[in-house]
Amino acid sequence: MELVNIFIKSAFIENMVLTYFLGMCSYLAVSKTVKTAFGLGLAVIFVLGITMPINWLINNYLLAEGGILGQDLTFLRLILFIAVIASMVQLVEMVIEKLSPSLYNSLGIFLPLITVNCAILGGNLFMVTREYNFTESVAFGLGGGFGWFLAIIAIAAIREKIRYSNVPAPLRGLGMAFIITGLMGIAFLSLLGIDPAAF
Amino acid sequence: MHSKRYIYTFVLVMTAVVALVLALMATGLADIHERNAAIYNKKAILSAVDNYLEQPSSVLSDEQVMEIFDQQVEQVVVDAGGDPVEGRLAEDVDLAKEKDKPEAERHYPIYILNSPKGKVYIFSVRGNGLWDAIWGSIAIEDDFSTIAGVAFDHAGETPGLGAEIKDNPSFPAQFVGKEIYEGDGDYVSIKVRKGGAKDPVHEVDAISGATVTCDGVSEMMYRGLKNYEPYIDRVKK
Amino acid sequence: MAETTQLEKPAIKKREPLFGPKERKLLTDPLNDNNPITVQVLGICSALAVTTLVWPSFIMAIAVVFVCAFSSLFTSLLRKSIPKQVRMIVQLVIIATLVTIVEMTLRAVDYAVSRQLAVFIGLIITNCIVMGRLEAFAMANKPWRSFLDGVGNGLGYGGILLAVAVVRELFGKGSLFAGSPIEWKIIGPSADYMLNTTTISWLGWYQNNNLMVLSCAAMFIIGVFIWIHRSWNPKLVDVS
């Protein structure tokens, strides 16, 4: 139940994009059509789901004071986390290429972008400050990724339609995308009333 | 194009340099970090007893905070039975970690402030808000019933709603003067009531739109202070 | 910064001035025509969640300028010796090291603000503007110029950050620089504020706007900033 709670919370109520602005760059750059947004969204779920448990192990068994090295090495956290993310992205890229070339072709170009997607590092750092345990951090990773996926699909669909609207010229494109995101954020706020204990 | 060997050497040298620089810096600043963290926590505790200080805790300098703690604050740790634990300072007890122990083995911190304006006992409580942990310091006068002041903090409540327990000074201010005991000995704690306090002695008004957080505060007050009941009973005698 | 200037002086002075029109352009371009946020759309990610108050945004802006400038400088110094295959990782390591240094310094200097900014300082690493400038500029240019380019982009970014924070804090909380030594209370319902809404009768209707405290407000404000910026500088209008 606790896990469902964390999943729901990270996917809907504390949505990475709409409440923390994480992963905004690729969110805005790759949301012109639903098809590409779908690919990137899937890749983000995947990478968040994988890096979260790995970084949890690193943080708790390698860097923490009670870990196997017996030293407080938390000052290396940022560097190790980003290195794990970069190498995981590379690894995922190679595995997907071997196993399913068709998926690789549809995801291919977006995978390297994910390294610098703040949603990934942000999720990993939140995991540390919120002191999740191992299973909780997996649920948080998947939930956060799913929330990101939902947000990018939604804005891509809206942007596809809004192209036919008569938006003031200086607001067209980027400006409008920001305002839509803000409105979506307000819509997501209405989920605040949900009592996670009901699940 | 660089050779494989060059790449490996480059990466190794770079890793070594970076690790060295950061390690030096981390060890060099460790003491300052620890001191800052301690002062931050002490200031948070003192903010519950603003009425008893010469200046409000928010304007105290780091040195003044340390001085008040050195000269006026006595730190006591008690076990679940209310008996003092020797050799442990209150500031070393982390309620978040105590929570993971079996109930009978838990320790609770108490800060006793002997200020010129009176003697107050500051108890630490911890509970759950809507999203994450909430915690607070509850200061009680030496009749062991009247609240002298409270201060709350939270890990991730909604800004403008649940976060108001910390951000809006009028919320903690309501607690001052309320009583946690009914008459001569029934423990009732303080309740945060949605729609406005009905009982002037044991209830305060909730924050509109933040029902779950406020219920969390009620629960935290009830359970948190109950942990200190054995101690209170012992000292009263 | 003064140190760097002196170090670079003899090498560059032979050929061109240390701070000529080209260098000035490097600094001012990102403030308007090539603003990292409103034009390049980079680096929106991490920092906007901190703009509810001006003071943390100010600290954040300084941190970004520092990281941007020095990561550009170091990358540019190393640009000929960084192996192509591990380029990205090396850049990330440089950035991550600088960010860790900033984080540790902040924790030593102003602990309360570092608690407030929490993970967002760490997120400067994935701030695309830093990485973007390393790839686009520092890998191909001399150290002094890369440094200026980094400062310029950091400032362009920090400027927007502060502007958003000023609007949000002023209308959301009625104060500016709350939580800092120079806190400035402007409008609110008590005698502490410059404009006391309980005594000035024609201001009695005034209420803080709670929307400004919510994160969505930052989106609207940036959207409107982009609108204003593009109306005023029409060559930036999105034609697609």
XYZ file of C-alpha atoms in Angstrom:
676
model
C 0.000 0.000 0.000
C 2.852 2.311 0.918
C 4.341 1.580 -2.524
C 1.115 2.367 -4.382
C 0.934 5.549 -2.364
C 4.426 6.597 -3.484
C 3.701 5.678 -7.093
C 0.493 7.719 -7.222
C 2.107 10.627 -5.429
C 5.133 10.788 -7.713
C 3.156 10.225 -10.917
C 0.275 12.610 -10.375
C 0.507 14.901 -7.426
C 4.198 15.675 -7.371
C 4.597 15.368 -11.091
C 8.234 15.857 -12.131
C 7.393 18.311 -14.898
C 4.360 20.092 -13.583
C 5.405 20.731 -10.002
C 9.202 20.578 -10.045
C 9.972 21.631 -13.642
C 12.337 18.702 -14.010
C 13.152 17.608 -17.528
C 11.700 20.798 -18.998
C 14.261 21.158 -21.772
C 13.505 17.928 -23.556
C 9.863 18.250 -22.539
C 9.601 21.472 -24.534
C 11.944 20.487 -27.343
C 10.501 17.050 -28.131
C 6.810 17.716 -27.642
C 5.933 18.921 -31.117
C 4.330 15.606 -32.117
C 2.778 12.834 -30.048
C 4.774 10.087 -31.752
C 8.220 11.340 -30.743
C 6.948 12.340 -27.311
C 5.770 8.760 -26.777
C 9.233 7.360 -27.536
C 11.031 9.762 -25.238
C 8.499 9.213 -22.463
C 9.037 5.446 -22.572
C 12.789 5.874 -22.471
C 12.545 8.116 -19.409
C 10.403 5.592 -17.499
C 12.945 2.936 -18.372
C 16.048 4.849 -17.330
C 14.487 6.206 -14.125
C 13.341 2.713 -13.192
C 16.867 1.328 -13.656
C 19.080 4.079 -12.237
C 17.034 4.562 -9.082
C 17.774 1.140 -7.492
C 21.414 1.194 -8.665
C 22.025 4.619 -7.197
C 20.188 3.590 -4.052
C 22.660 0.733 -3.587
C 25.615 3.031 -4.288
C 24.366 5.663 -1.904
C 23.582 3.316 0.967
C 26.352 0.757 0.692
C 29.241 2.684 -0.835
C 28.901 6.324 0.132
C 27.096 6.244 3.467
C 29.111 6.281 6.644
C 27.911 2.797 7.612
C 28.722 1.378 4.164
C 31.387 -1.143 3.166
C 34.109 1.503 2.958
C 33.303 2.774 6.427
C 33.835 6.378 5.349
C 31.454 9.239 4.786
C 31.936 9.756 1.063
C 28.725 11.620 0.341
C 30.669 14.461 -1.268
C 31.195 12.134 -4.244
C 27.458 11.565 -4.613
C 26.783 13.977 -7.458
C 29.675 12.727 -9.557
C 28.878 9.044 -9.036
C 25.170 9.520 -9.688
C 25.726 11.329 -12.960
C 28.331 8.757 -14.014
C 25.905 5.905 -13.291
C 23.184 7.666 -15.242
C 25.451 8.326 -18.216
C 26.709 4.742 -18.309
C 23.228 3.268 -17.786
C 21.903 5.309 -20.676
C 24.749 4.001 -22.817
C 24.130 0.428 -21.656
C 20.407 0.627 -22.245
C 21.131 1.951 -25.697
C 23.362 -1.028 -26.531
C 20.995 -3.612 -25.072
C 17.999 -2.257 -26.920
C 19.984 -2.131 -30.140
C 20.842 -5.851 -29.801
C 17.462 -7.092 -28.622
C 15.021 -5.013 -30.597
C 16.334 -2.984 -33.501
C 12.858 -1.657 -34.261
C 12.429 -0.186 -30.770
C 15.979 1.115 -31.023
C 15.147 2.922 -34.226
C 12.141 4.622 -32.730
C 13.935 5.522 -29.482
C 17.484 5.742 -30.754
C 17.993 9.466 -31.100
C 16.353 10.298 -27.776
C 18.337 7.956 -25.612
C 21.574 9.983 -25.361
C 19.474 13.070 -24.550
C 18.265 11.433 -21.383
C 21.642 11.751 -19.637
C 21.107 15.476 -19.274
C 17.409 15.160 -18.522
C 17.070 16.734 -15.105
C 14.163 14.460 -14.263
C 16.581 11.538 -13.944
C 19.177 13.169 -11.687
C 16.427 15.056 -9.873
C 14.540 11.851 -9.120
C 17.722 10.236 -7.864
C 18.488 13.160 -5.553
C 14.930 13.274 -4.226
C 15.289 9.606 -3.391
C 18.232 10.508 -1.144
C 16.660 13.494 0.623
C 13.394 11.632 1.215
C 15.206 8.592 2.607
C 13.268 5.995 0.639
C 14.151 2.344 1.120
C 15.021 0.043 -1.784
C 11.525 -0.970 -2.920
C 10.168 2.505 -2.299
C 12.835 3.987 -4.522
C 11.878 1.593 -7.334
C 8.224 2.625 -6.965
C 9.260 6.284 -6.889
C 11.373 5.851 -10.043
C 8.612 4.141 -11.991
C 5.972 6.578 -10.743
C 8.074 9.631 -11.531
C 8.846 8.274 -14.997
C 5.195 7.530 -15.637
C 4.211 11.035 -14.569
C 6.790 12.509 -16.930
C 5.504 10.269 -19.727
C 1.908 11.413 -19.146
C 2.873 15.075 -19.087
C 4.841 14.991 -22.329
C 2.146 13.035 -24.189
C -0.501 15.464 -23.000
C 1.377 18.593 -24.024
C 2.330 17.093 -27.389
C -1.318 16.348 -28.124
C -2.336 19.866 -27.124
C 0.447 21.448 -29.176
C -0.613 19.457 -32.236
C -4.092 20.955 -31.971
C -3.130 24.475 -30.980
C -1.296 24.909 -34.255
C -4.704 25.617 -35.824
C -5.567 28.341 -33.327
C -5.044 32.024 -33.790
C -2.384 32.702 -31.153
C -0.766 36.186 -31.076
C 2.434 35.943 -33.124
C 4.972 36.680 -30.355
C 3.348 34.054 -28.145
C 3.359 31.330 -30.767
C 5.363 28.183 -30.133
C 7.443 28.443 -27.004
C 5.476 31.096 -25.124
C 2.240 29.195 -25.605
C 3.887 25.941 -24.534
C 4.807 27.527 -21.191
C 1.315 28.813 -20.590
C -0.234 25.454 -21.472
C 2.146 23.758 -19.071
C 1.065 26.169 -16.339
C -2.595 25.380 -16.981
C -1.846 21.660 -16.933
C -0.109 22.170 -13.615
C -3.263 23.747 -12.190
C -5.299 20.823 -13.498
C -2.924 18.406 -11.763
C -3.300 20.369 -8.528
C -6.902 19.233 -8.346
C -5.558 15.735 -7.666
C -4.268 17.044 -4.320
C -7.503 16.107 -2.602
C -6.893 12.412 -3.213
C -6.209 10.547 -0.022
C -3.473 8.074 -0.954
C -4.591 5.848 1.906
C -7.746 5.057 -0.079
C -5.784 2.858 -2.454
C 42.494 10.455 -32.713
C 43.755 9.437 -29.311
C 45.013 5.963 -28.456
C 43.173 3.716 -26.000
C 46.026 4.029 -23.593
C 45.817 7.807 -23.642
C 42.104 7.683 -22.898
C 42.569 5.406 -19.901
C 45.396 7.538 -18.518
C 43.394 10.708 -19.044
C 40.351 9.323 -17.268
C 42.424 7.932 -14.394
C 44.370 11.152 -13.848
C 41.196 13.186 -14.012
C 39.400 10.942 -11.512
C 42.338 11.133 -9.126
C 42.584 14.928 -9.326
C 38.853 15.449 -8.879
C 38.592 13.005 -5.980
C 41.567 14.631 -4.267
C 40.215 18.166 -4.611
C 36.791 17.195 -3.336
C 38.128 15.067 -0.502
C 40.360 17.902 0.691
C 37.503 20.315 0.577
C 35.093 17.971 2.317
C 37.458 17.277 5.193
C 38.392 20.944 5.446
C 34.793 22.080 5.717
C 33.453 19.156 7.774
C 33.685 21.008 11.095
C 31.952 24.107 9.773
C 29.197 21.981 8.233
C 28.632 20.171 11.499
C 28.530 23.405 13.466
C 26.094 24.974 10.990
C 23.789 21.968 11.150
C 23.873 22.036 14.951
C 23.059 25.749 15.077
C 20.243 25.303 12.565
C 18.655 22.622 14.759
C 19.179 24.594 17.957
C 17.628 27.682 16.440
C 14.614 25.607 15.382
C 14.226 24.407 18.983
C 14.564 27.918 20.391
C 11.927 29.216 17.990
C 9.362 27.338 20.126
C 10.217 29.511 23.145
C 10.460 32.953 21.545
C 8.449 34.443 24.452
C 11.086 33.362 26.922
C 14.089 34.807 25.118
C 15.312 38.356 25.249
C 15.191 38.541 21.453
C 13.129 36.392 19.071
C 15.100 33.375 17.852
C 15.018 34.557 14.225
C 17.336 37.494 14.932
C 19.779 35.628 17.179
C 23.313 35.320 15.881
C 25.043 31.938 15.770
C 27.107 32.836 18.834
C 24.047 33.900 20.807
C 22.335 30.598 19.984
C 25.351 28.662 21.230
C 25.566 30.861 24.315
C 21.916 30.321 25.240
C 22.365 26.583 24.809
C 25.527 26.574 26.890
C 24.232 28.691 29.735
C 20.480 28.253 29.954
C 19.628 24.925 28.382
C 19.895 21.606 30.135
C 19.736 18.558 27.883
C 18.110 15.394 29.163
C 17.388 12.116 27.410
C 14.713 9.807 28.795
C 13.763 6.250 27.896
C 10.275 4.922 27.265
C 9.718 4.527 31.015
C 10.528 8.174 31.691
C 13.862 7.458 33.383
C 16.880 9.540 32.422
C 19.488 7.957 30.164
C 23.045 8.701 31.211
C 25.758 9.698 28.775
C 23.562 10.851 25.935
C 22.840 14.431 24.895
C 19.380 15.403 23.694
C 20.798 16.868 20.501
C 22.208 13.462 19.525
C 18.784 11.816 19.606
C 17.112 11.691 16.190
C 13.414 10.882 16.496
C 13.332 9.658 12.894
C 15.811 6.939 13.839
C 14.196 6.174 17.192
C 11.001 5.375 15.291
C 12.658 2.298 13.774
C 13.387 0.799 17.198
C 10.905 -1.257 19.236
C 8.755 1.036 21.341
C 10.220 -0.004 24.685
C 13.784 0.835 23.608
C 13.138 4.318 22.267
C 14.802 7.402 23.703
C 13.255 10.858 23.806
C 15.088 14.217 23.964
C 14.137 16.970 26.417
C 15.571 20.490 26.483
C 15.028 22.385 29.707
C 15.345 26.146 29.346
C 16.096 28.057 32.549
C 15.574 31.585 31.311
C 15.188 34.675 33.498
C 11.527 34.683 32.420
C 10.835 31.177 33.716
C 11.543 27.507 33.294
C 10.187 25.634 30.284
C 10.464 22.039 29.093
C 10.831 21.557 25.338
C 9.693 18.192 24.004
C 10.314 16.933 20.463
C 7.537 15.303 18.478
C 7.383 13.754 15.034
C 4.544 12.527 12.835
C 3.185 12.376 9.316
C 1.601 15.163 7.306
C -0.104 14.769 3.952
C 2.992 13.824 1.998
C 5.907 13.392 4.260
C 7.192 13.703 7.783
C 6.283 16.665 9.990
C 7.997 17.419 13.265
C 8.053 20.036 15.952
C 9.242 21.291 19.318
C 6.598 21.735 21.994
C 7.510 23.947 24.936
C 5.563 23.402 28.154
C 5.578 25.539 31.295
C 6.694 24.037 34.591
C 3.102 23.196 35.562
C 3.529 20.490 32.883
C 0.257 21.367 31.222
C 0.300 24.883 29.782
C 1.894 25.295 26.366
C 4.547 28.001 26.324
C 5.107 27.851 22.570
C 5.440 25.507 19.615
C 7.400 25.384 16.373
C 6.664 23.041 13.495
C 8.566 22.044 10.403
C 7.878 19.669 7.536
C 9.657 17.811 4.772
C 7.282 18.364 1.880
C 3.853 19.816 2.628
C 2.114 21.885 -0.040
C 3.266 25.536 -0.063
C 0.399 27.846 0.844
C -1.609 24.970 2.370
C 0.019 22.377 4.628
C 3.290 24.296 4.696
C 1.487 27.091 6.565
C 2.050 25.165 9.809
C 5.571 26.549 9.560
C 5.256 29.581 7.262
C 2.266 31.286 8.858
C 3.269 32.520 12.343
C -0.376 32.786 13.435
C -0.804 28.996 13.385
C 1.784 28.101 16.042
C 0.827 31.255 17.979
C -2.633 29.767 18.651
C -1.135 27.011 20.798
C 0.299 29.346 23.422
C -1.638 29.089 26.705
C -3.558 25.923 25.804
C -3.376 22.998 28.195
C -2.576 19.381 27.530
C -4.123 18.058 30.780
C -7.773 18.300 31.763
C -8.236 19.360 35.368
C -5.880 17.438 37.591
C -4.551 14.670 35.482
C -6.438 13.431 32.414
C -4.201 13.626 29.356
C -6.097 15.144 26.406
C -3.381 16.897 24.348
C -4.312 19.646 21.854
C -6.557 19.072 18.889
C -6.478 21.032 15.635
C -10.141 21.315 14.696
C -11.440 21.863 11.200
C -14.050 24.626 11.114
C -12.767 26.381 14.228
C -11.856 25.447 17.779
C -14.809 24.585 20.045
C -12.969 23.940 23.284
C -10.985 27.073 24.233
C -8.525 25.154 26.389
C -7.634 22.112 24.304
C -8.330 23.052 20.685
C -6.961 25.375 17.983
C -8.276 26.328 14.516
C -7.199 24.285 11.501
C -5.796 25.808 8.316
C -8.449 25.767 5.628
C -7.551 23.485 2.729
C -4.966 21.588 4.737
C -7.132 19.097 6.620
C -4.798 16.128 6.303
C -1.763 18.071 7.497
C -3.746 19.495 10.417
C -5.030 16.038 11.392
C -1.386 14.972 11.239
C -0.504 17.762 13.680
C -3.273 16.641 16.092
C -2.084 13.056 15.893
C 1.548 14.117 16.343
C 0.699 16.261 19.376
C -1.307 13.457 20.970
C 1.136 10.605 20.426
C 4.297 12.654 20.678
C 3.514 14.200 24.048
C 2.110 10.903 25.347
C 5.640 9.497 25.010
C 6.738 11.981 27.661
C 3.929 11.140 30.073
C 6.006 8.745 32.220
C 8.650 11.469 32.571
C 6.084 14.122 33.453
C 4.474 11.838 36.053
C 7.856 11.127 37.591
C 8.970 14.755 37.761
C 5.612 15.993 39.094
C 5.978 13.734 42.121
C 38.067 36.569 -11.499
C 40.736 39.218 -11.223
C 43.356 36.496 -11.092
C 42.266 34.982 -14.367
C 42.387 38.330 -16.057
C 45.979 38.788 -15.109
C 46.968 35.289 -16.095
C 45.522 35.630 -19.580
C 46.779 39.132 -20.262
C 50.202 38.579 -21.796
C 49.084 35.754 -24.088
C 46.184 37.540 -25.705
C 47.351 41.127 -25.738
C 49.760 40.467 -28.583
C 46.970 39.906 -31.067
C 43.742 41.473 -29.878
C 42.407 43.623 -27.010
C 41.451 41.824 -23.825
C 37.995 43.282 -23.811
C 37.035 44.513 -27.264
C 33.648 44.665 -28.983
C 33.685 40.907 -29.647
C 34.136 40.156 -25.979
C 31.437 42.611 -25.035
C 29.107 40.881 -27.447
C 29.829 37.562 -25.766
C 28.622 39.062 -22.507
C 25.590 40.988 -23.749
C 24.231 38.662 -26.425
C 22.844 36.138 -23.939
C 21.059 38.939 -22.105
C 18.812 39.694 -25.066
C 19.060 38.221 -28.576
C 20.312 34.881 -27.413
C 18.827 34.596 -23.934
C 19.263 31.059 -22.628
C 15.717 30.852 -21.295
C 13.460 32.893 -23.524
C 15.272 32.179 -26.799
C 17.437 29.072 -26.554
C 14.953 27.339 -24.185
C 17.772 25.734 -22.232
C 18.139 25.195 -18.531
C 14.569 25.786 -17.489
C 14.573 22.470 -15.715
C 16.150 22.688 -12.378
C 15.999 26.187 -11.155
C 12.490 27.474 -11.580
C 11.165 25.528 -8.644
C 13.238 27.776 -6.374
C 11.793 31.070 -7.616
C 9.066 31.439 -4.980
C 11.461 33.676 -3.040
C 14.020 36.186 -4.306
C 16.843 35.350 -1.895
C 17.306 31.654 -2.804
C 16.948 32.594 -6.480
C 19.700 35.138 -6.057
C 21.995 32.523 -4.518
C 21.019 30.081 -7.252
C 21.820 32.674 -9.939
C 25.274 33.261 -8.459
C 25.877 29.512 -8.340
C 24.895 29.110 -11.986
C 27.129 31.987 -13.119
C 30.034 30.466 -11.189
C 29.553 26.954 -12.544
C 28.901 28.156 -16.078
C 31.962 30.418 -16.152
C 34.457 28.041 -14.603
C 33.299 24.895 -16.366
C 33.695 26.815 -19.649
C 37.143 27.963 -18.580
C 38.372 24.492 -17.581
C 36.831 22.754 -20.576
C 38.417 25.302 -22.860
C 41.819 24.867 -21.197
C 41.554 21.100 -21.648
C 39.844 21.204 -25.030
C 42.812 19.875 -26.999
C 43.598 17.033 -24.619
C 40.094 15.690 -23.949
C 39.682 12.421 -25.892
C 36.656 12.602 -28.211
C 35.193 9.278 -27.095
C 34.789 10.278 -23.458
C 34.038 13.943 -24.101
C 30.586 13.964 -22.513
C 31.677 12.170 -19.363
C 34.670 14.473 -18.918
C 32.443 17.532 -19.259
C 29.969 16.072 -16.801
C 32.757 15.372 -14.320
C 34.040 18.955 -14.578
C 30.553 20.324 -14.015
C 29.762 17.905 -11.202
C 32.990 18.795 -9.401
C 32.262 22.514 -9.594
C 28.699 21.972 -8.434
C 29.883 19.898 -5.480
C 32.291 22.699 -4.559
C 29.463 25.249 -4.736
C 27.240 22.999 -2.645
C 29.844 22.517 0.071
C 30.691 26.216 0.168
C 27.045 27.181 0.467
C 26.517 24.717 3.294
C 29.399 26.355 5.130
C 28.297 29.935 4.451
C 24.498 29.978 4.619
C 23.121 26.728 5.961
C 19.467 27.802 5.995
C 19.475 28.665 2.290
C 21.271 25.454 1.427
C 18.466 23.561 3.205
C 15.927 25.509 1.182
C 17.633 24.868 -2.159
C 18.339 21.231 -1.247
C 18.544 19.141 -4.411
C 18.222 22.085 -6.759
C 21.861 23.081 -6.383
C 22.839 19.555 -7.435
C 20.573 19.860 -10.416
C 22.767 22.584 -11.906
C 24.716 19.609 -13.291
C 21.932 18.741 -15.654
C 21.145 22.351 -16.363
C 21.356 22.127 -20.146
C 22.669 25.653 -20.405
C 25.971 24.695 -18.807
C 26.456 21.567 -20.903
C 25.132 23.357 -23.980
C 27.718 26.141 -23.744
C 30.541 23.640 -23.225
C 29.585 21.756 -26.380
C 28.741 24.772 -28.498
C 31.408 27.222 -27.406
C 34.071 26.171 -24.936
C 35.178 23.096 -26.914
C 36.155 25.326 -29.837
C 37.271 28.613 -28.292
C 40.065 30.123 -26.231
C 39.815 30.104 -22.430
C 39.245 33.827 -21.829
C 36.456 34.032 -24.367
C 34.852 30.832 -23.127
C 34.942 32.251 -19.630
C 33.147 35.412 -20.787
C 30.630 33.356 -22.719
C 29.960 31.340 -19.574
C 29.514 34.479 -17.469
C 27.202 35.999 -20.086
C 24.976 32.961 -20.289
C 24.931 32.548 -16.532
C 23.834 36.170 -16.197
C 21.186 35.873 -18.893
C 19.820 32.881 -17.057
C 20.101 34.391 -13.583
C 18.417 37.594 -14.769
C 15.272 35.759 -15.826
C 15.376 33.727 -12.627
C 15.446 36.887 -10.507
C 12.767 38.608 -12.555
C 10.424 35.653 -12.095
C 11.219 35.499 -8.372
C 10.554 39.230 -7.865
C 7.083 38.926 -9.413
C 6.278 35.769 -7.459
C 7.458 36.974 -4.079
C 6.041 40.493 -4.372
C 2.546 39.371 -5.334
C 2.605 36.053 -3.498
C 4.027 37.137 -0.139
C 4.142 40.921 -0.258
C 7.857 41.027 0.524
C 11.231 40.946 -1.210
C 14.376 39.093 -0.105
C 12.517 37.324 2.723
C 14.824 35.125 4.778
C 17.900 37.228 4.049
C 19.660 39.928 6.076
C 18.077 42.617 3.879
C 14.475 41.461 4.109
C 12.122 44.095 2.768
C 8.446 43.879 3.680
C 6.366 45.787 1.184
C 2.658 45.165 1.417
C 0.696 43.211 3.992
C -1.784 43.342 6.856
C 0.454 44.470 9.732
C 2.578 47.367 10.878
C 5.797 45.616 9.794
C 4.994 46.300 6.160
C 5.710 49.512 4.259
C 2.142 49.553 2.970
C -0.040 48.401 5.815
C -3.308 47.211 4.294
C -5.152 47.461 7.603
C -4.504 51.178 8.089
C -4.365 52.522 4.512
C -8.059 52.487 3.714
C -7.828 52.459 -0.089
C -5.668 49.319 0.103
C -8.075 47.378 2.276
C -9.023 45.090 -0.611
C -5.471 43.868 -1.114
C -4.726 40.178 -0.636
C -1.646 38.159 -1.452
C -2.155 36.101 -4.583
C -1.808 32.462 -3.613
C -1.452 31.398 -7.248
C 1.989 33.031 -7.254
C 3.207 30.639 -4.584
C 2.219 27.628 -6.687
C 4.719 26.348 -9.205
C 2.346 26.908 -12.138
C 2.775 30.650 -11.687
C 6.385 30.443 -12.862
C 5.181 28.959 -16.145
C 2.703 31.767 -16.758
C 5.266 34.405 -15.874
C 7.894 32.986 -18.233
C 5.244 32.595 -20.933
C 4.366 36.268 -20.548
C 8.073 37.263 -20.440
C 8.596 35.464 -23.742
C 5.576 37.227 -25.152
C 6.875 40.654 -24.091
C 10.421 39.871 -25.217
C 9.284 38.783 -28.667
C 6.874 41.652 -29.177
C 9.710 44.004 -28.410
C 12.266 42.097 -30.492
C 10.191 40.786 -33.444
C 13.039 38.958 -35.154
C 12.712 36.260 -32.499
C 9.098 35.384 -33.360
C 8.523 31.679 -33.982
C 7.380 31.440 -37.597
C 6.591 27.723 -37.737
